[in-house]
mmCIF file of C-alpha atoms in Angstrom:
data_model
loop_
_atom_site.group_PDB
_atom_site.id
_atom_site.type_symbol
_atom_site.label_atom_id
_atom_site.label_comp_id
_atom_site.label_asym_id
_atom_site.label_seq_id
_atom_site.Cartn_x
_atom_site.Cartn_y
_atom_site.Cartn_z
ATOM 1 C CA MET A 1 3.912 15.987 -31.343
ATOM 2 C CA GLU A 2 4.023 12.407 -29.832
ATOM 3 C CA ARG A 3 0.713 10.525 -29.896
ATOM 4 C CA GLU A 4 1.362 9.418 -26.232
ATOM 5 C CA LEU A 5 0.949 13.110 -25.199
ATOM 6 C CA ALA A 6 -2.787 12.778 -25.748
ATOM 7 C CA LEU A 7 -3.186 10.331 -22.859
ATOM 8 C CA GLU A 8 -0.807 12.451 -20.615
ATOM 9 C CA ILE A 9 -2.893 15.521 -21.213
ATOM 10 C CA VAL A 10 -6.165 13.763 -20.477
ATOM 11 C CA ARG A 11 -4.758 12.596 -17.135
ATOM 12 C CA VAL A 12 -4.387 16.498 -16.295
ATOM 13 C CA THR A 13 -8.051 17.264 -17.157
ATOM 14 C CA GLU A 14 -9.232 14.250 -15.077
ATOM 15 C CA LEU A 15 -7.478 15.602 -11.984
ATOM 16 C CA ALA A 16 -8.840 19.090 -12.408
ATOM 17 C CA ALA A 17 -12.314 17.779 -12.674
ATOM 18 C CA LEU A 18 -11.936 15.545 -9.658
ATOM 19 C CA ALA A 19 -10.646 18.543 -7.671
ATOM 20 C CA SER A 20 -13.618 20.821 -8.580
ATOM 21 C CA ALA A 21 -16.393 18.342 -8.466
ATOM 22 C CA PRO A 22 -16.863 18.304 -4.807
ATOM 23 C CA TRP A 23 -18.046 22.064 -5.102
ATOM 24 C CA MET A 24 -20.976 21.211 -7.294
ATOM 25 C CA GLY A 25 -24.084 23.054 -6.104
ATOM 26 C CA ARG A 26 -22.260 24.623 -3.147
ATOM 27 C CA GLY A 27 -22.640 28.087 -4.487
ATOM 28 C CA ASP A 28 -18.809 28.899 -4.451
ATOM 29 C CA LYS A 29 -17.523 29.282 -8.034
ATOM 30 C CA ASN A 30 -14.277 30.734 -6.936
ATOM 31 C CA SER A 31 -13.315 27.845 -4.738
ATOM 32 C CA ALA A 32 -14.346 25.297 -7.494
ATOM 33 C CA ASP A 33 -12.164 27.213 -10.019
ATOM 34 C CA GLU A 34 -9.201 27.428 -7.581
ATOM 35 C CA ALA A 35 -9.402 23.683 -6.924
ATOM 36 C CA ALA A 36 -9.407 22.830 -10.652
ATOM 37 C CA THR A 37 -6.437 25.355 -11.164
ATOM 38 C CA LEU A 38 -4.268 23.991 -8.335
ATOM 39 C CA ALA A 39 -4.762 20.351 -9.472
ATOM 40 C CA MET A 40 -4.118 20.969 -13.178
ATOM 41 C CA ARG A 41 -0.938 23.059 -12.431
ATOM 42 C CA ALA A 42 0.377 20.284 -10.273
ATOM 43 C CA MET A 43 -0.332 17.618 -12.672
ATOM 44 C CA PHE A 44 1.397 19.361 -15.560
ATOM 45 C CA ASP A 45 4.756 18.791 -13.764
ATOM 46 C CA SER A 46 4.453 15.212 -14.788
ATOM 47 C CA VAL A 47 3.682 15.820 -18.505
ATOM 48 C CA SER A 48 6.658 15.471 -21.064
ATOM 49 C CA ILE A 49 6.501 18.780 -22.813
ATOM 50 C CA ARG A 50 8.305 22.118 -22.666
ATOM 51 C CA GLY A 51 5.056 24.151 -22.694
ATOM 52 C CA THR A 52 4.098 27.820 -22.680
ATOM 53 C CA VAL A 53 0.732 28.842 -21.530
ATOM 54 C CA VAL A 54 -0.772 31.102 -24.162
ATOM 55 C CA ILE A 55 -4.482 30.947 -22.893
ATOM 56 C CA GLY A 56 -4.729 30.605 -19.189
ATOM 57 C CA GLU A 57 -5.898 32.120 -16.038
ATOM 58 C CA GLY A 58 -4.742 35.659 -16.866
ATOM 59 C CA GLU A 59 -1.562 37.672 -16.973
ATOM 60 C CA MET A 60 1.331 36.987 -14.544
ATOM 61 C CA ASP A 61 0.159 39.774 -12.165
ATOM 62 C CA GLU A 62 -3.439 38.559 -12.294
ATOM 63 C CA ALA A 63 -2.929 34.703 -11.617
ATOM 64 C CA PRO A 64 -0.358 32.987 -9.425
ATOM 65 C CA MET A 65 -0.431 29.942 -11.618
ATOM 66 C CA LEU A 66 -1.361 28.976 -15.265
ATOM 67 C CA TYR A 67 -0.785 32.457 -16.190
ATOM 68 C CA ILE A 68 -0.008 33.615 -19.756
ATOM 69 C CA GLY A 69 3.643 32.964 -20.420
ATOM 70 C CA GLU A 70 4.182 30.440 -17.622
ATOM 71 C CA GLU A 71 6.257 27.400 -18.571
ATOM 72 C CA VAL A 72 4.730 24.067 -17.757
ATOM 73 C CA GLY A 73 5.739 20.387 -18.233
ATOM 74 C CA ASN A 74 8.875 18.475 -17.169
ATOM 75 C CA ALA A 75 10.993 20.111 -19.899
ATOM 76 C CA GLU A 76 11.765 16.883 -21.561
ATOM 77 C CA GLY A 77 9.314 16.875 -24.489
ATOM 78 C CA PRO A 78 8.409 18.995 -27.430
ATOM 79 C CA GLU A 79 8.050 22.859 -27.370
ATOM 80 C CA VAL A 80 4.297 23.588 -27.456
ATOM 81 C CA ASP A 81 1.796 26.247 -26.854
ATOM 82 C CA VAL A 82 -0.777 25.448 -24.195
ATOM 83 C CA ALA A 83 -4.334 26.684 -23.799
ATOM 84 C CA VAL A 84 -6.149 25.761 -20.627
ATOM 85 C CA ASP A 85 -9.496 26.422 -18.787
ATOM 86 C CA PRO A 86 -9.259 24.462 -15.600
ATOM 87 C CA LEU A 87 -13.050 24.862 -15.043
ATOM 88 C CA GLU A 88 -14.912 26.023 -17.951
ATOM 89 C CA GLY A 89 -18.270 26.871 -16.363
ATOM 90 C CA THR A 90 -17.523 28.020 -12.833
ATOM 91 C CA ASP A 91 -21.238 29.242 -12.320
ATOM 92 C CA ILE A 92 -22.246 25.842 -13.657
ATOM 93 C CA VAL A 93 -20.576 23.963 -10.997
ATOM 94 C CA ALA A 94 -21.616 26.487 -8.216
ATOM 95 C CA LYS A 95 -25.248 26.058 -9.297
ATOM 96 C CA GLY A 96 -25.128 22.273 -10.040
ATOM 97 C CA LEU A 97 -26.081 22.641 -13.701
ATOM 98 C CA ASN A 98 -24.898 20.865 -16.765
ATOM 99 C CA ASN A 99 -21.857 21.171 -19.219
ATOM 100 C CA ALA A 100 -18.815 22.093 -16.958
ATOM 101 C CA LEU A 101 -15.682 20.936 -18.324
ATOM 102 C CA SER A 102 -12.007 20.928 -17.614
ATOM 103 C CA VAL A 103 -10.191 21.654 -20.883
ATOM 104 C CA ILE A 104 -6.681 21.680 -22.456
ATOM 105 C CA ALA A 105 -5.419 22.207 -25.969
ATOM 106 C CA VAL A 106 -1.956 21.726 -27.003
ATOM 107 C CA ALA A 107 -0.267 22.694 -30.394
ATOM 108 C CA GLY A 108 3.275 23.368 -31.735
ATOM 109 C CA LYS A 109 4.932 26.396 -30.557
ATOM 110 C CA GLY A 110 3.763 29.649 -32.142
ATOM 111 C CA ASN A 111 0.482 28.076 -33.516
ATOM 112 C CA LEU A 112 -2.179 29.013 -30.943
ATOM 113 C CA LEU A 113 -3.720 32.487 -30.990
ATOM 114 C CA HIS A 114 -2.872 34.698 -27.953
ATOM 115 C CA ALA A 115 -6.525 35.583 -27.651
ATOM 116 C CA PRO A 116 -7.145 38.647 -25.317
ATOM 117 C CA ASP A 117 -9.569 38.169 -22.384
ATOM 118 C CA MET A 118 -12.498 39.795 -24.090
ATOM 119 C CA TYR A 119 -15.806 38.857 -25.901
ATOM 120 C CA MET A 120 -15.592 37.132 -29.397
ATOM 121 C CA GLU A 121 -18.595 36.894 -31.671
ATOM 122 C CA LYS A 122 -18.812 33.310 -32.750
ATOM 123 C CA LEU A 123 -20.332 30.939 -35.394
ATOM 124 C CA ALA A 124 -19.634 27.161 -34.771
ATOM 125 C CA VAL A 125 -20.872 24.371 -37.002
ATOM 126 C CA GLY A 126 -20.429 20.650 -37.604
ATOM 127 C CA PRO A 127 -18.688 18.893 -40.613
ATOM 128 C CA ALA A 128 -21.852 19.256 -42.792
ATOM 129 C CA LEU A 129 -21.731 23.088 -42.743
ATOM 130 C CA VAL A 130 -18.007 23.674 -42.979
ATOM 131 C CA GLY A 131 -17.495 26.358 -45.589
ATOM 132 C CA LYS A 132 -21.199 26.990 -46.272
ATOM 133 C CA VAL A 133 -21.949 29.624 -43.826
ATOM 134 C CA CYS A 134 -20.243 32.934 -42.864
ATOM 135 C CA ILE A 135 -20.276 34.852 -39.705
ATOM 136 C CA GLU A 136 -20.477 38.269 -41.738
ATOM 137 C CA ASP A 137 -23.885 37.313 -43.079
ATOM 138 C CA PRO A 138 -27.005 38.510 -41.155
ATOM 139 C CA ILE A 139 -28.264 35.536 -39.012
ATOM 140 C CA GLU A 140 -31.425 35.121 -41.248
ATOM 141 C CA VAL A 141 -29.111 34.396 -44.219
ATOM 142 C CA THR A 142 -27.049 31.985 -42.287
ATOM 143 C CA LEU A 143 -29.915 30.019 -41.266
ATOM 144 C CA GLU A 144 -31.261 29.876 -44.799
ATOM 145 C CA LYS A 145 -27.952 28.560 -46.011
ATOM 146 C CA ALA A 146 -27.647 26.064 -43.304
ATOM 147 C CA ALA A 147 -31.300 24.701 -43.915
ATOM 148 C CA VAL A 148 -30.282 24.118 -47.622
ATOM 149 C CA ALA A 149 -27.086 22.568 -46.839
ATOM 150 C CA LEU A 150 -28.697 20.240 -44.259
ATOM 151 C CA ASN A 151 -31.737 19.536 -46.455
ATOM 152 C CA LYS A 152 -33.941 20.635 -43.618
ATOM 153 C CA ASN A 153 -36.791 23.167 -43.105
ATOM 154 C CA ILE A 154 -35.685 26.323 -41.203
ATOM 155 C CA SER A 155 -38.170 25.384 -38.468
ATOM 156 C CA ASP A 156 -36.395 21.980 -38.071
ATOM 157 C CA LEU A 157 -33.028 23.749 -37.259
ATOM 158 C CA THR A 158 -31.880 23.934 -33.657
ATOM 159 C CA VAL A 159 -29.580 26.780 -32.671
ATOM 160 C CA MET A 160 -27.585 26.875 -29.299
ATOM 161 C CA ILE A 161 -26.947 30.266 -27.762
ATOM 162 C CA LEU A 162 -25.851 31.415 -24.345
ATOM 163 C CA ASP A 163 -28.769 32.907 -22.316
ATOM 164 C CA ARG A 164 -27.499 36.345 -21.949
ATOM 165 C CA VAL A 165 -29.059 39.917 -21.928
ATOM 166 C CA ARG A 166 -26.590 40.836 -24.724
ATOM 167 C CA HIS A 167 -28.212 38.331 -26.951
ATOM 168 C CA GLU A 168 -31.849 39.574 -26.671
ATOM 169 C CA SER A 169 -31.775 41.021 -30.374
ATOM 170 C CA THR A 170 -30.343 37.864 -31.734
ATOM 171 C CA ILE A 171 -32.889 35.722 -29.837
ATOM 172 C CA LYS A 172 -35.653 37.883 -31.043
ATOM 173 C CA THR A 173 -34.513 37.282 -34.668
ATOM 174 C CA LEU A 174 -34.095 33.569 -34.082
ATOM 175 C CA ARG A 175 -37.738 33.309 -32.821
ATOM 176 C CA LYS A 176 -39.108 35.562 -35.649
ATOM 177 C CA VAL A 177 -37.446 33.150 -38.166
ATOM 178 C CA GLY A 178 -38.920 30.215 -36.390
ATOM 179 C CA VAL A 179 -36.020 27.948 -35.481
ATOM 180 C CA ARG A 180 -35.740 25.937 -32.378
ATOM 181 C CA ILE A 181 -33.493 27.360 -29.758
ATOM 182 C CA LYS A 182 -31.585 25.609 -27.129
ATOM 183 C CA PHE A 183 -30.285 27.928 -24.338
ATOM 184 C CA LEU A 184 -26.962 27.461 -22.514
ATOM 185 C CA SER A 185 -26.582 28.847 -19.095
ATOM 186 C CA ASP A 186 -22.717 28.814 -19.186
ATOM 187 C CA GLY A 187 -20.097 26.602 -20.874
ATOM 188 C CA ASP A 188 -18.916 28.322 -24.053
ATOM 189 C CA VAL A 189 -16.475 25.627 -25.219
ATOM 190 C CA ALA A 190 -19.084 22.731 -24.906
ATOM 191 C CA GLY A 191 -21.640 24.939 -26.792
ATOM 192 C CA ALA A 192 -19.411 25.474 -29.702
ATOM 193 C CA MET A 193 -18.435 21.798 -29.890
ATOM 194 C CA ALA A 194 -22.060 20.565 -29.717
ATOM 195 C CA PRO A 195 -22.858 20.883 -33.520
ATOM 196 C CA ALA A 196 -19.955 18.422 -34.263
ATOM 197 C CA PHE A 197 -21.894 15.713 -32.249
ATOM 198 C CA PRO A 198 -25.091 14.471 -34.122
ATOM 199 C CA GLU A 199 -26.296 13.034 -30.756
ATOM 200 C CA ALA A 200 -26.283 16.580 -29.325
ATOM 201 C CA GLY A 201 -28.989 17.632 -31.748
ATOM 202 C CA ILE A 202 -27.463 21.052 -32.365
ATOM 203 C CA ASP A 203 -27.138 22.578 -35.884
ATOM 204 C CA LEU A 204 -25.330 25.825 -35.112
ATOM 205 C CA TYR A 205 -23.883 27.601 -32.165
ATOM 206 C CA VAL A 206 -24.065 31.531 -32.378
ATOM 207 C CA GLY A 207 -23.535 34.558 -30.251
ATOM 208 C CA SER A 208 -20.711 36.045 -28.143
ATOM 209 C CA GLY A 209 -18.594 34.421 -25.521
ATOM 210 C CA GLY A 210 -14.919 34.554 -24.252
ATOM 211 C CA ALA A 211 -12.222 34.851 -26.837
ATOM 212 C CA PRO A 212 -9.952 32.448 -25.106
ATOM 213 C CA GLU A 213 -12.755 29.841 -25.200
ATOM 214 C CA GLY A 214 -13.099 30.467 -28.768
ATOM 215 C CA VAL A 215 -9.539 29.256 -29.402
ATOM 216 C CA LEU A 216 -10.177 26.212 -27.215
ATOM 217 C CA ALA A 217 -13.323 25.419 -29.329
ATOM 218 C CA ALA A 218 -11.248 25.791 -32.491
ATOM 219 C CA ALA A 219 -8.911 23.232 -31.311
ATOM 220 C CA ALA A 220 -11.691 20.874 -30.515
ATOM 221 C CA LEU A 221 -13.534 21.392 -33.816
ATOM 222 C CA SER A 222 -10.297 20.870 -35.937
ATOM 223 C CA CYS A 223 -10.181 17.389 -34.474
ATOM 224 C CA LEU A 224 -13.972 16.776 -35.018
ATOM 225 C CA GLY A 225 -14.057 18.206 -38.725
ATOM 226 C CA GLY A 226 -16.191 21.069 -37.664
ATOM 227 C CA GLU A 227 -15.489 24.859 -37.997
ATOM 228 C CA ILE A 228 -15.726 28.060 -35.894
ATOM 229 C CA GLN A 229 -15.502 31.619 -37.170
ATOM 230 C CA GLY A 230 -14.852 34.501 -34.610
ATOM 231 C CA ARG A 231 -14.590 38.137 -34.486
ATOM 232 C CA LEU A 232 -13.199 40.010 -31.441
ATOM 233 C CA MET A 233 -15.378 42.553 -29.741
ATOM 234 C CA PRO A 234 -13.234 45.140 -27.842
ATOM 235 C CA ALA A 235 -15.400 47.058 -25.592
ATOM 236 C CA ASN A 236 -13.081 50.161 -25.209
ATOM 237 C CA ALA A 237 -9.865 51.814 -26.406
ATOM 238 C CA ASP A 238 -7.792 49.826 -23.844
ATOM 239 C CA GLU A 239 -9.128 46.453 -24.999
ATOM 240 C CA PHE A 240 -8.434 47.612 -28.588
ATOM 241 C CA GLN A 241 -4.907 48.450 -27.803
ATOM 242 C CA ARG A 242 -4.562 45.092 -25.960
ATOM 243 C CA CYS A 243 -5.364 43.250 -29.198
ATOM 244 C CA LEU A 244 -2.657 45.260 -31.063
ATOM 245 C CA GLN A 245 -0.096 44.302 -28.317
ATOM 246 C CA MET A 246 -0.954 40.780 -28.649
ATOM 247 C CA GLY A 247 -0.138 40.887 -32.408
ATOM 248 C CA ILE A 248 -3.709 41.212 -33.749
ATOM 249 C CA ASP A 249 -3.381 43.947 -36.451
ATOM 250 C CA ASN A 250 -7.073 44.256 -37.144
ATOM 251 C CA PRO A 251 -9.111 43.476 -34.064
ATOM 252 C CA TYR A 252 -12.393 43.497 -36.061
ATOM 253 C CA LYS A 253 -11.308 41.012 -38.713
ATOM 254 C CA VAL A 254 -13.000 37.597 -39.191
ATOM 255 C CA LEU A 255 -10.787 35.041 -37.305
ATOM 256 C CA THR A 256 -10.640 31.678 -39.196
ATOM 257 C CA MET A 257 -9.541 28.353 -37.785
ATOM 258 C CA GLU A 258 -6.138 28.818 -39.202
ATOM 259 C CA ASP A 259 -6.082 32.349 -37.423
ATOM 260 C CA MET A 260 -6.803 30.643 -34.031
ATOM 261 C CA ILE A 261 -4.793 27.401 -34.027
ATOM 262 C CA GLY A 262 -2.536 27.419 -37.048
ATOM 263 C CA THR A 263 -2.313 24.625 -39.625
ATOM 264 C CA GLU A 264 -0.196 21.983 -37.537
ATOM 265 C CA ASP A 265 -1.305 19.213 -35.286
ATOM 266 C CA VAL A 266 -3.444 19.848 -32.361
ATOM 267 C CA ILE A 267 -4.470 17.702 -29.314
ATOM 268 C CA PHE A 268 -7.536 18.518 -27.297
ATOM 269 C CA ALA A 269 -8.718 16.844 -24.114
ATOM 270 C CA ALA A 270 -11.737 17.657 -21.902
ATOM 271 C CA THR A 271 -13.145 15.983 -18.842
ATOM 272 C CA GLY A 272 -16.694 16.562 -17.708
ATOM 273 C CA VAL A 273 -17.153 18.045 -14.190
ATOM 274 C CA THR A 274 -21.029 18.097 -14.549
ATOM 275 C CA PRO A 275 -23.092 15.973 -17.010
ATOM 276 C CA GLY A 276 -23.648 17.400 -20.414
ATOM 277 C CA GLU A 277 -24.592 16.723 -24.137
ATOM 278 C CA ILE A 278 -21.154 15.429 -24.770
ATOM 279 C CA LEU A 279 -19.607 14.068 -21.592
ATOM 280 C CA GLY A 280 -20.942 12.747 -18.200
ATOM 281 C CA GLY A 281 -19.790 14.555 -15.064
ATOM 282 C CA VAL A 282 -17.768 13.219 -12.215
ATOM 283 C CA ARG A 283 -19.712 10.434 -10.388
ATOM 284 C CA TYR A 284 -18.855 9.335 -6.872
ATOM 285 C CA LEU A 285 -19.110 5.579 -6.252
ATOM 286 C CA ALA A 286 -18.741 3.303 -3.251
ATOM 287 C CA ASP A 287 -15.457 2.405 -1.650
ATOM 288 C CA ASP A 288 -13.782 5.854 -2.217
ATOM 289 C CA ARG A 289 -13.987 5.539 -5.999
ATOM 290 C CA ALA A 290 -15.126 8.176 -8.570
ATOM 291 C CA GLU A 291 -15.798 7.918 -12.187
ATOM 292 C CA THR A 292 -14.691 10.414 -14.907
ATOM 293 C CA ASP A 293 -15.781 10.760 -18.513
ATOM 294 C CA SER A 294 -13.291 12.407 -20.932
ATOM 295 C CA ILE A 295 -12.676 12.990 -24.529
ATOM 296 C CA VAL A 296 -9.228 13.286 -26.147
ATOM 297 C CA MET A 297 -8.566 13.960 -29.897
ATOM 298 C CA ARG A 298 -5.891 14.738 -32.286
ATOM 299 C CA ALA A 299 -6.274 16.898 -35.322
ATOM 300 C CA LYS A 300 -3.716 15.124 -37.403
ATOM 301 C CA THR A 301 -5.257 11.716 -37.188
ATOM 302 C CA LYS A 302 -8.856 12.817 -36.478
ATOM 303 C CA THR A 303 -8.847 9.974 -33.826
ATOM 304 C CA ILE A 304 -11.433 10.669 -31.130
ATOM 305 C CA ARG A 305 -11.177 8.717 -27.881
ATOM 306 C CA PHE A 306 -13.911 8.662 -25.177
ATOM 307 C CA ILE A 307 -12.331 7.584 -21.948
ATOM 308 C CA ARG A 308 -14.118 6.348 -18.897
ATOM 309 C CA SER A 309 -11.939 6.076 -15.847
ATOM 310 C CA LEU A 310 -12.258 4.771 -12.345
ATOM 311 C CA HIS A 311 -10.247 6.500 -9.677
ATOM 312 C CA PHE A 312 -9.377 5.280 -6.107
ATOM 313 C CA LEU A 313 -9.270 8.565 -4.468
ATOM 314 C CA PRO A 314 -7.211 7.853 -1.433
ATOM 315 C CA ASN A 315 -4.276 7.353 -3.847
ATOM 316 C CA LYS A 316 -4.717 10.797 -5.547
ATOM 317 C CA GLU A 317 -2.063 12.777 -3.778
ATOM 318 C CA VAL A 318 -2.714 15.916 -5.653
ATOM 319 C CA LEU A 319 -6.298 15.980 -4.568
ATOM 320 C CA HIS A 320 -5.318 15.789 -0.843
ATOM 321 C CA LYS A 321 -2.867 18.626 -1.313
ATOM 322 C CA VAL A 322 -5.507 20.909 -3.016
ATOM 323 C CA ARG A 323 -7.922 20.191 -0.224
ATOM 324 C CA LYS A 324 -5.505 20.994 2.494
ATOM 325 C CA LEU A 325 -4.487 24.172 0.711
ATOM 326 C CA GLN A 326 -8.050 25.317 0.364
ATOM 327 C CA ALA A 327 -8.982 24.446 3.900
ATOM 328 C CA SER A 328 -6.111 26.502 5.324
ATOM 329 C CA SER A 329 -6.109 29.613 3.105
ATOM 330 C CA GLU A 330 -8.232 32.805 2.881
ATOM 331 C CA PRO A 331 -9.735 33.724 -0.581
ATOM 332 C CA SER A 332 -6.756 34.650 -2.759
ATOM 333 C CA ASP A 333 -5.976 37.950 -4.579
ATOM 334 C CA ARG A 334 -6.553 35.978 -7.705
ATOM 335 C CA MET A 335 -10.206 35.299 -6.645
ATOM 336 C CA ILE A 336 -10.695 39.155 -6.065
ATOM 337 C CA ARG A 337 -9.226 40.049 -9.415
ATOM 338 C CA LYS A 338 -11.517 37.522 -11.236
ATOM 339 C CA LEU A 339 -14.485 38.877 -9.511
ATOM 340 C CA THR A 340 -13.505 42.476 -10.633
ATOM 341 C CA LYS A 341 -13.120 41.301 -14.147
ATOM 342 C CA GLU A 342 -16.469 39.642 -14.172
ATOM 343 C CA MET A 343 -18.069 42.824 -12.970
ATOM 344 C CA GLU A 344 -16.421 44.752 -15.756
ATOM 345 C CA GLN A 345 -17.738 42.204 -18.362
ATOM 346 C CA ALA A 346 -21.289 42.386 -16.876
ATOM 347 C CA GLU A 347 -21.114 46.185 -17.186
ATOM 348 C CA PHE A 348 -20.044 45.710 -20.882
ATOM 349 C CA SER A 349 -23.161 43.453 -21.399
ATOM 350 C CA GLN A 350 -25.523 46.064 -19.944
ATOM 351 C CA SER A 351 -23.795 48.708 -22.132
ATOM 352 C CA ALA A 352 -24.276 46.497 -25.276
ATOM 353 C CA LYS A 353 -27.935 45.975 -24.494
ATOM 354 C CA GLU A 354 -28.530 49.757 -23.983
ATOM 355 C CA ALA A 355 -26.673 50.483 -27.258
ATOM 356 C CA SER A 356 -28.915 47.811 -29.054
ATOM 357 C CA VAL A 357 -32.066 49.513 -27.588
ATOM 358 C CA ILE A 358 -30.965 52.860 -28.859
ATOM 359 C CA THR A 359 -29.974 51.502 -32.366
ATOM 360 C CA ASN A 360 -33.170 49.507 -32.786
ATOM 361 C CA GLY A 361 -35.458 52.088 -31.244
#
């Protein structure tokens, strides 16, 4: 892939962040997500790739744009797989919380895992723990290994985990062992990336989150020298069959970085929508200007660029088009389908909790 592509990609995440940022704290996660998606899709037309979306907003019949299998780019560059999350942390933006991102990963065609839309168990670490911990170990063993490798007391380790009912058993164990815990309300990609940034103060990221987000995190960590291990968690026979249809022969096997992103070059870009441990959020300034904070990285060179950009908003035609579309339309079928999917996932979380209670009781 051409190195200039990295800067083209970050322009796309910037516009998606700028489009969704006005919805911060307004309690409308669907409009925030829609704004980011509309802006990201429009900006892709200016990117010199022949891209195919392998992780996006859903299947063709679930999403009008950035759907799995959609072709993006101006058809003048390399053939690539594209993974996107226009707004990673829709609830975060709706509630005005931290760590919402607009995210894109790009790799050579055939390299990115077609991750099904289901939960994935995850273990993410920074460079110092690569190859030294295993997702198949009990969490107590993992923490012991991490403490030895980092030359720390277990009580000095900091573990990040999503604050979810389904994690109650894991959280209970973490507290029993005595580690420090940092809870994440949402933002699975940012959480998995955190151990690779010393300034974040996170040693490990554990627990389950979205499988597509796991692939995006793998792309980021490949550039940062970290590691993520994953294992899919199909909730029923339909989801198990879905894994098989997407080419995953054993849905319960441990997925390595190579399984998720291949062995070739990867480009990752993210722009902060709200402030977090890694990136600042969109800031509105005087004179119709806004500031964005982004990161763009390449696995081949391990170059990490932090980009602070100042935007003159009246010149952003894409933003004006997005706002007009949203002002004139009713909630889309896509929004309704996403709400239905979220309800199904919530039901799965509750079932997992009840199963845990039965098992441990």
